[in-house]
Short mmCIF file of C-alpha atoms in Angstrom, two decimals:
data_model
loop_
_atom_site.label_atom_id
_atom_site.label_comp_id
_atom_site.label_asym_id
_atom_site.label_seq_id
_atom_site.Cartn_x
_atom_site.Cartn_y
_atom_site.Cartn_z
CA UNK A 1 41.41 64.31 96.46
CA UNK A 2 40.77 61.79 99.11
CA UNK A 3 39.55 59.17 96.71
CA UNK A 4 42.70 59.30 95.04
CA UNK A 5 45.01 58.79 97.99
CA UNK A 6 42.68 55.82 99.21
CA UNK A 7 42.86 54.45 95.78
CA UNK A 8 46.88 54.44 95.80
CA UNK A 9 46.97 53.04 99.28
CA UNK A 10 44.47 50.27 98.08
CA UNK A 11 46.74 49.41 95.21
CA UNK A 12 49.94 49.23 97.36
CA UNK A 13 47.71 47.23 100.09
CA UNK A 14 46.66 44.74 97.12
CA UNK A 15 50.52 44.06 96.53
CA UNK A 16 51.51 43.78 99.97
CA UNK A 17 48.69 41.28 100.74
CA UNK A 18 46.82 39.91 98.03
CA UNK A 19 49.84 38.99 95.83
CA UNK A 20 50.97 36.75 98.80
CA UNK A 21 47.61 34.77 98.47
CA UNK A 22 48.10 34.42 94.95
CA UNK A 23 51.67 33.46 95.34
CA UNK A 24 50.52 30.68 98.27
CA UNK A 25 47.82 29.40 95.76
CA UNK A 26 50.21 28.82 92.89
CA UNK A 27 52.77 27.52 95.26
CA UNK A 28 56.41 28.50 94.39
CA UNK A 29 59.51 26.14 94.80
CA UNK A 30 62.90 27.87 94.86
CA UNK A 31 64.90 24.81 94.58
CA UNK A 32 63.50 24.20 91.18
CA UNK A 33 65.84 25.66 88.65
CA UNK A 34 64.47 27.79 86.53
CA UNK A 35 64.56 28.06 82.54
CA UNK A 36 67.18 30.85 82.46
CA UNK A 37 69.52 27.83 83.94
CA UNK A 38 67.77 24.80 82.62
CA UNK A 39 67.44 26.28 79.18
CA UNK A 40 70.41 29.01 78.88
CA UNK A 41 71.02 29.86 75.35
CA UNK A 42 72.73 33.33 75.57
CA UNK A 43 69.55 34.89 73.53
CA UNK A 44 66.24 34.71 75.30
CA UNK A 45 67.02 32.20 78.17
CA UNK A 46 69.37 34.76 80.18
CA UNK A 47 69.37 35.08 84.01
CA UNK A 48 68.76 38.73 85.18
CA UNK A 49 68.25 40.11 88.53
CA UNK A 50 64.65 40.50 89.92
CA UNK A 51 64.77 44.48 89.95
CA UNK A 52 66.02 44.68 86.30
CA UNK A 53 63.36 42.00 85.11
CA UNK A 54 60.56 44.28 87.08
CA UNK A 55 61.71 47.54 85.20
CA UNK A 56 61.68 45.83 82.13
CA UNK A 57 58.37 44.06 82.58
CA UNK A 58 56.73 47.31 83.66
CA UNK A 59 58.05 49.10 80.30
CA UNK A 60 57.10 46.03 78.11
CA UNK A 61 53.47 45.88 79.56
CA UNK A 62 53.09 49.71 79.93
CA UNK A 63 54.39 52.08 77.14
CA UNK A 64 51.95 54.52 76.73
CA UNK A 65 49.05 52.23 77.36
CA UNK A 66 48.32 53.31 81.25
CA UNK A 67 48.48 57.03 80.12
CA UNK A 68 46.57 57.31 76.91
CA UNK A 69 43.90 54.64 78.05
CA UNK A 70 43.36 56.19 81.37
CA UNK A 71 43.00 59.82 80.03
CA UNK A 72 40.39 58.16 77.70
CA UNK A 73 38.97 56.40 80.68
CA UNK A 74 38.86 59.39 82.72
CA UNK A 75 35.66 60.67 80.40
CA UNK A 76 33.81 58.03 82.40
CA UNK A 77 34.28 60.09 85.63
CA UNK A 78 35.65 58.75 88.89
CA UNK A 79 34.11 55.42 88.54
CA UNK A 80 37.39 54.72 86.54
CA UNK A 81 39.21 54.81 90.01
CA UNK A 82 37.28 51.90 91.19
CA UNK A 83 37.78 49.96 87.87
CA UNK A 84 41.68 50.47 87.99
CA UNK A 85 41.83 49.22 91.77
CA UNK A 86 39.74 46.46 91.71
CA UNK A 87 40.63 45.28 88.24
CA UNK A 88 44.21 45.82 88.87
CA UNK A 89 44.15 43.78 91.87
CA UNK A 90 41.94 40.90 91.46
CA UNK A 91 42.21 40.90 87.53
CA UNK A 92 45.11 42.12 85.99
CA UNK A 93 47.80 41.37 88.47
CA UNK A 94 46.58 37.93 88.81
CA UNK A 95 46.58 37.77 85.17
CA UNK A 96 50.13 38.86 84.54
CA UNK A 97 51.40 36.59 87.46
CA UNK A 98 49.67 33.49 86.13
CA UNK A 99 50.88 34.09 82.41
CA UNK A 100 54.44 34.85 83.89
CA UNK A 101 54.62 31.86 86.18
CA UNK A 102 53.07 29.38 84.03
CA UNK A 103 55.49 30.16 81.37
CA UNK A 104 58.21 29.66 83.80
CA UNK A 105 56.76 26.55 84.88
CA UNK A 106 56.67 25.12 81.42
CA UNK A 107 60.18 25.97 80.39
CA UNK A 108 59.46 29.54 79.33
CA UNK A 109 56.54 28.49 76.97
CA UNK A 110 54.92 31.29 75.08
CA UNK A 111 51.11 32.07 75.65
CA UNK A 112 49.20 30.31 72.74
CA UNK A 113 51.19 26.92 74.14
CA UNK A 114 49.92 27.34 77.51
CA UNK A 115 46.40 27.73 76.15
CA UNK A 116 46.66 24.69 74.26
CA UNK A 117 48.01 22.87 77.41
CA UNK A 118 45.20 23.65 79.44
CA UNK A 119 42.31 24.64 77.12
CA UNK A 120 42.69 22.80 74.04
CA UNK A 121 44.26 22.79 70.82
CA UNK A 122 41.17 24.51 69.08
CA UNK A 123 41.51 27.32 71.34
CA UNK A 124 45.33 27.43 70.93
CA UNK A 125 45.10 28.08 67.34
CA UNK A 126 42.76 30.78 67.84
CA UNK A 127 44.54 32.93 70.18
CA UNK A 128 47.64 31.98 68.14
CA UNK A 129 45.98 33.85 65.35
CA UNK A 130 44.62 36.48 67.53
CA UNK A 131 47.83 37.51 69.62
CA UNK A 132 49.93 37.58 66.51
CA UNK A 133 47.33 39.98 64.99
CA UNK A 134 47.20 42.18 68.35
CA UNK A 135 51.00 42.12 68.62
CA UNK A 136 51.26 43.27 64.67
CA UNK A 137 48.81 46.06 65.34
CA UNK A 138 50.08 47.09 68.48
CA UNK A 139 53.81 47.28 66.75
CA UNK A 140 52.32 49.50 64.16
CA UNK A 141 50.21 51.41 66.00
CA UNK A 142 53.18 52.27 68.40
CA UNK A 143 55.73 53.29 65.76
CA UNK A 144 53.41 55.51 63.56
CA UNK A 145 53.01 58.28 66.32
CA UNK A 146 56.53 58.51 67.38
CA UNK A 147 57.81 58.52 63.87
CA UNK A 148 55.26 61.54 63.05
CA UNK A 149 56.50 63.36 66.18
CA UNK A 150 60.39 62.97 65.29
CA UNK A 151 59.35 63.93 61.71
CA UNK A 152 57.86 67.06 63.16
CA UNK A 153 60.50 68.14 65.74
CA UNK A 154 63.42 67.23 63.42
CA UNK A 155 64.27 67.71 59.74
CA UNK A 156 63.94 63.80 59.46
CA UNK A 157 61.13 62.56 57.30
CA UNK A 158 58.50 60.32 58.27
CA UNK A 159 59.41 57.44 56.27
CA UNK A 160 63.20 57.81 57.53
CA UNK A 161 62.03 57.90 61.11
CA UNK A 162 60.02 54.83 60.35
CA UNK A 163 62.89 52.82 58.69
CA UNK A 164 65.06 53.94 61.77
CA UNK A 165 62.69 52.61 64.45
CA UNK A 166 62.04 49.43 62.63
CA UNK A 167 65.61 48.87 62.20
CA UNK A 168 66.04 49.40 65.86
CA UNK A 169 63.10 46.69 66.30
CA UNK A 170 64.98 44.16 64.41
CA UNK A 171 68.16 44.74 66.65
CA UNK A 172 66.23 44.40 69.78
CA UNK A 173 64.39 41.41 68.61
CA UNK A 174 67.81 39.69 67.32
CA UNK A 175 70.13 40.60 70.08
CA UNK A 176 70.36 38.65 73.17
CA UNK A 177 67.82 40.06 75.76
CA UNK A 178 70.73 41.10 78.07
CA UNK A 179 72.54 42.99 75.70
CA UNK A 180 69.96 45.73 74.58
CA UNK A 181 66.85 45.27 76.47
CA UNK A 182 68.72 44.40 79.50
CA UNK A 183 71.05 47.31 79.63
CA UNK A 184 68.59 50.32 78.54
CA UNK A 185 65.12 49.33 79.46
CA UNK A 186 65.47 49.46 83.23
CA UNK A 187 66.63 53.04 82.66
CA UNK A 188 63.39 53.63 80.76
CA UNK A 189 61.20 52.10 82.81
CA UNK A 190 62.59 54.77 85.63
CA UNK A 191 61.63 57.38 83.19
CA UNK A 192 58.08 56.33 83.13
CA UNK A 193 57.85 55.99 86.89
CA UNK A 194 59.68 59.26 87.48
CA UNK A 195 56.89 61.04 84.90
CA UNK A 196 54.03 59.74 86.72
CA UNK A 197 55.18 60.64 90.26
CA UNK A 198 55.92 63.88 89.18
CA UNK A 199 52.67 64.53 87.31
CA UNK A 200 51.24 63.37 90.77
CA UNK A 201 53.00 65.77 93.15
CA UNK A 202 52.33 68.61 90.53
CA UNK A 203 48.62 67.89 90.68
CA UNK A 204 48.50 67.74 94.84
CA UNK A 205 50.00 71.04 95.21
CA UNK A 206 48.23 72.73 92.29
CA UNK A 207 44.90 74.51 93.19
CA UNK A 208 43.08 72.15 91.05
CA UNK A 209 41.22 69.72 93.16
CA UNK A 210 41.12 65.92 91.98
CA UNK A 211 37.47 64.86 92.15
CA UNK A 212 36.33 62.38 94.77
CA UNK A 213 33.54 59.87 94.23
CA UNK A 214 29.98 60.80 95.02
CA UNK A 215 26.61 59.60 93.83
CA UNK A 216 26.51 62.95 91.98
CA UNK A 217 29.69 62.60 89.82
CA UNK A 218 30.42 58.73 89.89
CA UNK A 219 29.69 58.65 86.08
CA UNK A 220 29.16 62.16 84.33
CA UNK A 221 28.28 61.61 80.54
CA UNK A 222 25.99 59.35 78.75
CA UNK A 223 28.16 56.29 77.47
CA UNK A 224 27.34 53.40 79.70
CA UNK A 225 30.00 52.11 82.22
CA UNK A 226 29.52 48.54 81.31
CA UNK A 227 31.17 46.99 79.04
CA UNK A 228 32.97 50.27 77.53
CA UNK A 229 34.92 51.28 80.63
CA UNK A 230 36.51 47.65 81.05
CA UNK A 231 37.81 47.90 77.31
CA UNK A 232 38.83 51.55 77.13
CA UNK A 233 41.26 51.25 80.17
CA UNK A 234 42.97 47.84 79.65
CA UNK A 235 46.60 48.89 80.70
CA UNK A 236 46.35 49.83 84.10
CA UNK A 237 43.40 47.32 84.80
CA UNK A 238 43.81 44.03 82.84
CA UNK A 239 45.51 43.84 79.39
CA UNK A 240 45.81 40.66 77.55
CA UNK A 241 48.93 42.23 75.68
CA UNK A 242 50.87 41.29 78.87
CA UNK A 243 50.26 37.53 78.54
CA UNK A 244 52.33 37.64 75.31
CA UNK A 245 55.10 39.88 77.15
CA UNK A 246 55.43 38.08 80.44
CA UNK A 247 57.20 34.79 78.96
CA UNK A 248 59.79 37.23 77.95
CA UNK A 249 60.93 37.93 81.33
CA UNK A 250 59.74 34.37 82.59
CA UNK A 251 62.84 33.17 80.57
CA UNK A 252 65.31 35.48 82.92
CA UNK A 253 64.14 34.76 86.23
CA UNK A 254 66.49 33.40 88.85
CA UNK A 255 64.00 32.01 91.27
CA UNK A 256 60.38 31.43 91.39
CA UNK A 257 59.74 33.68 94.30
CA UNK A 258 61.01 36.72 92.12
CA UNK A 259 57.83 36.13 90.11
CA UNK A 260 55.38 38.00 93.00
CA UNK A 261 57.96 41.09 92.73
CA UNK A 262 58.22 41.32 89.02
CA UNK A 263 54.90 40.02 87.41
CA UNK A 264 52.16 40.95 90.12
CA UNK A 265 54.46 43.86 91.25
CA UNK A 266 54.88 45.48 87.96
CA UNK A 267 51.12 45.47 87.22
CA UNK A 268 50.34 47.35 90.50
CA UNK A 269 52.93 49.84 89.59
CA UNK A 270 51.19 50.23 86.23
CA UNK A 271 47.97 50.56 87.90
CA UNK A 272 49.50 53.36 90.14
CA UNK A 273 50.55 55.10 87.11
CA UNK A 274 47.12 54.83 85.26
CA UNK A 275 45.42 55.99 88.53
CA UNK A 276 47.68 59.17 88.22
CA UNK A 277 47.10 59.91 84.66
CA UNK A 278 43.38 59.49 85.12
CA UNK A 279 43.14 61.72 88.00
CA UNK A 280 45.30 63.98 85.71
CA UNK A 281 42.68 63.86 82.84
CA UNK A 282 39.87 64.54 85.31
CA UNK A 283 41.56 67.34 87.15
CA UNK A 284 43.53 69.42 84.63
CA UNK A 285 40.81 70.49 82.21
CA UNK A 286 37.93 71.05 84.87
CA UNK A 287 35.80 68.03 84.30
CA UNK A 288 34.90 65.62 81.58
CA UNK A 289 33.69 67.98 78.95
CA UNK A 290 36.59 69.97 79.08
CA UNK A 291 38.67 66.70 78.77
CA UNK A 292 36.32 65.67 75.81
CA UNK A 293 37.10 69.17 74.15
CA UNK A 294 40.92 68.76 74.53
CA UNK A 295 40.87 65.32 73.37
CA UNK A 296 39.00 66.31 70.23
CA UNK A 297 41.42 69.00 69.38
CA UNK A 298 44.75 67.13 69.38
CA UNK A 299 44.12 63.37 70.84
CA UNK A 300 45.55 61.97 73.78
CA UNK A 301 49.17 63.01 72.44
CA UNK A 302 48.34 66.72 72.88
CA UNK A 303 46.70 66.35 76.41
CA UNK A 304 49.70 64.57 77.81
CA UNK A 305 51.95 67.44 76.36
CA UNK A 306 49.76 70.19 77.58
CA UNK A 307 49.48 68.48 81.14
CA UNK A 308 52.80 67.93 81.43
CA UNK A 309 54.44 70.93 80.05
CA UNK A 310 51.83 73.34 82.28
CA UNK A 311 52.46 71.29 85.33
CA UNK A 312 56.38 70.64 85.17
CA UNK A 313 57.48 73.48 82.45
CA UNK A 314 60.64 72.60 80.38
CA UNK A 315 60.96 69.35 82.40
CA UNK A 316 57.33 68.37 81.52
CA UNK A 317 57.74 68.94 77.99
CA UNK A 318 60.93 66.80 77.55
CA UNK A 319 59.29 64.18 79.58
CA UNK A 320 56.23 64.39 77.24
CA UNK A 321 58.39 64.04 74.13
CA UNK A 322 60.61 61.08 75.57
CA UNK A 323 57.35 59.42 76.68
CA UNK A 324 55.39 59.74 73.17
CA UNK A 325 58.60 58.64 71.35
CA UNK A 326 60.43 56.16 73.59
CA UNK A 327 57.37 54.40 75.41
CA UNK A 328 55.98 53.08 72.63
CA UNK A 329 58.92 52.19 70.58
CA UNK A 330 59.92 50.24 73.82
CA UNK A 331 56.59 48.27 73.45
CA UNK A 332 56.61 47.79 69.82
CA UNK A 333 60.14 46.00 69.84
CA UNK A 334 59.06 43.56 72.59
CA UNK A 335 55.82 42.86 70.77
CA UNK A 336 58.16 41.84 67.80
CA UNK A 337 60.41 39.88 70.09
CA UNK A 338 57.36 38.05 71.56
CA UNK A 339 55.89 37.37 68.25
CA UNK A 340 59.14 35.96 66.98
CA UNK A 341 59.12 33.42 70.00
CA UNK A 342 55.37 32.48 69.33
CA UNK A 343 56.15 31.39 65.84
CA UNK A 344 59.33 29.50 66.46
CA UNK A 345 57.70 27.78 69.19
CA UNK A 346 54.63 27.18 66.81
CA UNK A 347 57.10 25.56 64.34
CA UNK A 348 58.77 23.74 66.70
CA UNK A 349 55.58 21.64 67.17
CA UNK A 350 55.51 20.68 63.71
CA UNK A 351 59.09 19.85 62.86
CA UNK A 352 61.82 18.25 64.57
CA UNK A 353 64.73 20.87 63.90
CA UNK A 354 63.81 24.36 64.17
CA UNK A 355 66.83 26.35 65.39
CA UNK A 356 69.66 28.52 64.33
CA UNK A 357 70.23 32.25 63.42
CA UNK A 358 68.30 31.83 60.19
CA UNK A 359 64.91 30.63 61.59
CA UNK A 360 65.27 33.36 64.30
CA UNK A 361 65.69 36.12 61.67
CA UNK A 362 62.67 34.59 59.47
CA UNK A 363 60.43 34.42 62.57
CA UNK A 364 61.00 37.93 63.19
CA UNK A 365 60.55 39.44 59.52
CA UNK A 366 57.36 37.53 59.30
CA UNK A 367 55.70 39.84 61.92
CA UNK A 368 57.94 43.20 61.25
CA UNK A 369 56.98 43.37 57.41
CA UNK A 370 53.23 43.49 57.90
CA UNK A 371 53.85 45.91 60.94
CA UNK A 372 55.75 48.29 58.81
CA UNK A 373 53.10 48.06 56.00
CA UNK A 374 50.43 48.82 58.28
CA UNK A 375 52.46 51.84 59.91
CA UNK A 376 52.65 53.52 56.62
CA UNK A 377 48.75 53.54 55.55
CA UNK A 378 45.72 54.73 57.52
CA UNK A 379 44.52 51.47 59.40
CA UNK A 380 42.78 53.67 62.26
CA UNK A 381 39.51 51.13 61.57
CA UNK A 382 41.72 48.33 62.28
CA UNK A 383 43.13 49.85 65.49
CA UNK A 384 39.50 50.20 66.74
CA UNK A 385 39.41 46.09 67.03
CA UNK A 386 42.54 46.10 69.19
CA UNK A 387 40.62 46.79 72.41
CA UNK A 388 38.28 44.09 72.22
CA UNK A 389 40.92 41.77 70.85
CA UNK A 390 43.22 42.58 73.90
CA UNK A 391 40.46 41.75 76.38
CA UNK A 392 39.56 38.29 74.65
CA UNK A 393 43.25 37.56 75.04
CA UNK A 394 43.26 38.33 78.78
CA UNK A 395 39.93 36.50 79.25
CA UNK A 396 41.24 33.28 77.80
CA UNK A 397 44.41 33.44 79.66
CA UNK A 398 42.46 33.95 82.92
CA UNK A 399 40.51 30.78 81.97
CA UNK A 400 44.02 28.88 81.48
CA UNK A 401 45.29 29.83 85.02
CA UNK A 402 41.82 28.35 86.27
CA UNK A 403 42.19 25.36 84.57
CA UNK A 404 45.77 24.84 85.77
CA UNK A 405 44.59 25.34 89.34
CA UNK A 406 41.42 23.23 88.89
CA UNK A 407 43.80 20.36 87.67
CA UNK A 408 46.22 20.92 90.28
CA UNK A 409 43.64 20.78 93.05
CA UNK A 410 44.25 24.36 93.93
CA UNK A 411 41.91 27.03 94.51
CA UNK A 412 40.78 27.77 91.06
CA UNK A 413 38.15 30.43 91.74
CA UNK A 414 41.03 32.75 92.17
CA UNK A 415 41.19 33.00 88.28
CA UNK A 416 37.82 31.65 87.66
CA UNK A 417 35.86 34.69 89.04
CA UNK A 418 37.87 37.16 87.17
CA UNK A 419 37.46 35.01 84.22
CA UNK A 420 34.06 34.67 84.16
CA UNK A 421 33.65 39.01 85.01
CA UNK A 422 35.95 39.58 81.47
CA UNK A 423 33.84 36.93 79.75
CA UNK A 424 30.75 39.08 80.46
CA UNK A 425 32.75 42.20 79.50
CA UNK A 426 33.84 40.72 75.96
CA UNK A 427 30.74 38.83 75.03
CA UNK A 428 28.53 42.24 75.57
CA UNK A 429 31.00 44.68 74.07
CA UNK A 430 31.50 43.17 70.67
CA UNK A 431 27.51 43.15 70.19
CA UNK A 432 27.25 46.68 71.38
CA UNK A 433 30.31 48.33 70.18
CA UNK A 434 30.21 50.30 66.60
CA UNK A 435 33.36 47.94 65.49
CA UNK A 436 31.42 45.06 66.34
CA UNK A 437 27.87 44.36 65.69
CA UNK A 438 26.30 47.79 66.77
CA UNK A 439 23.15 46.51 68.29
CA UNK A 440 21.09 48.18 70.93
CA UNK A 441 22.42 48.17 74.43
CA UNK A 442 19.56 46.01 76.00
CA UNK A 443 19.81 43.37 73.11
CA UNK A 444 23.70 43.32 73.55
CA UNK A 445 23.34 43.01 77.29
CA UNK A 446 20.89 39.84 76.87
CA UNK A 447 23.00 38.10 74.32
CA UNK A 448 26.42 39.08 76.18
CA UNK A 449 25.20 37.58 79.37
CA UNK A 450 23.32 34.32 77.71
CA UNK A 451 26.94 33.66 76.14
CA UNK A 452 28.39 34.10 79.37
CA UNK A 453 26.00 31.65 81.04
CA UNK A 454 27.08 29.30 78.54
CA UNK A 455 30.64 29.83 79.59
CA UNK A 456 29.98 29.61 82.96
CA UNK A 457 27.87 26.13 82.49
CA UNK A 458 31.06 24.92 80.84
CA UNK A 459 33.35 25.76 83.71
CA UNK A 460 30.83 24.08 86.05
CA UNK A 461 30.92 20.81 84.06
CA UNK A 462 34.97 21.02 84.05
CA UNK A 463 34.55 21.29 88.09
CA UNK A 464 32.37 18.29 88.13
CA UNK A 465 34.30 15.99 85.85
CA UNK A 466 37.54 17.24 87.73
CA UNK A 467 35.84 16.08 91.21
CA UNK A 468 34.17 12.64 89.37
CA UNK A 469 37.70 11.94 88.27
CA UNK A 470 39.44 12.51 91.75
CA UNK A 471 36.87 10.40 93.43
CA UNK A 472 37.42 7.68 90.54
CA UNK A 473 40.94 7.70 91.46
CA UNK A 474 40.59 7.71 95.12
CA UNK A 475 38.10 4.56 95.10
CA UNK A 476 40.56 2.79 92.89
CA UNK A 477 43.37 3.57 95.38
CA UNK A 478 41.02 2.71 98.40
#
């Protein structure tokens, strides 16, 4: 249990200390009008208080991610605590801060536009496709489960529940951000926090002992930690999906100094939630073998329900149902909303006049229709690719942040180091994973690190080229 408390303290300390370092490196200017005012449109660009933005951001980026992902990651044992803490402070929260603040600095620009500005058009086209596919899959996955649960506990049929949820998606994506999302999502964000705190308190006061990190139990089991753990636990450590969500809130910030509380702070909160559920997964079933059996019997949803109802009784059952229904829905709808923003922004680059309610509706339907179709079929084989796709998006965002800092003569290693780390993760994973090339572990490691070296060499080349350009400009001035 000592390890658990230390991990919580480290996450809080990370926010209190390292977030200020990140903010200082980025450099804020509260005298500069934010897009919420300079581009106010009563739809997406609407000023909101930072506390409301923080709760909405937490709900948008979290959903069931820090619950289900952390429970699956608990199979790797207490080493999951290390990844959540280190990954969240130095990679995930940095990633979220830069995805939000770069959007704010560039008039609320979406993730692909930011990538194109700092990594080139070719990479922009690639991530546009990848991020849209990711959000369609997320929306579909985060609808099927709630619809099935609604059908089981009520007289409403699965298809009726599905149509109802997608009808809500359209409303949430088309209405002004402060009308639906701004009013009810802070409440749901509070429910997510209350649920996690309740589980943590119940765990502490039961006779079950949260495992500590020791050499004997660091990683029980046969699956290799690298790179599987870093893909299994994404929400709560680092998740590329967040970079598609942060621009939604970036368009509502009243001043730049709110960014640290909203973007970095929400990620730390998600890390704490993931830490709590990872601890619950390791502890409740008496170890990783018991957790594995529970997952095999009913999946992460059943595990959440059993933990919640046993530890919290009737309240836990209500929270579990609310969590499994509300949390994924409130992530799916913002995935649709951000997809709509990306499509409109892409069209605006090719056509001079792209505006009006008509294009907003069309852009929303472009992603809603395939998401609805996927939610009605067995698309589990596609879902296996979401984890890797998600981390590729995160890696590209970190490289975008690194190039922004480099071009502005700031401490680019802040994003560059975690970007190199995540490059090694995704390059190795795709060759080793069954949904990838399914090669042997040693071969995958060799290929993955070889590709990572090439990426690092590209990074070094960018640094040298920037230095030469600076020296050249200096000599011209002199």
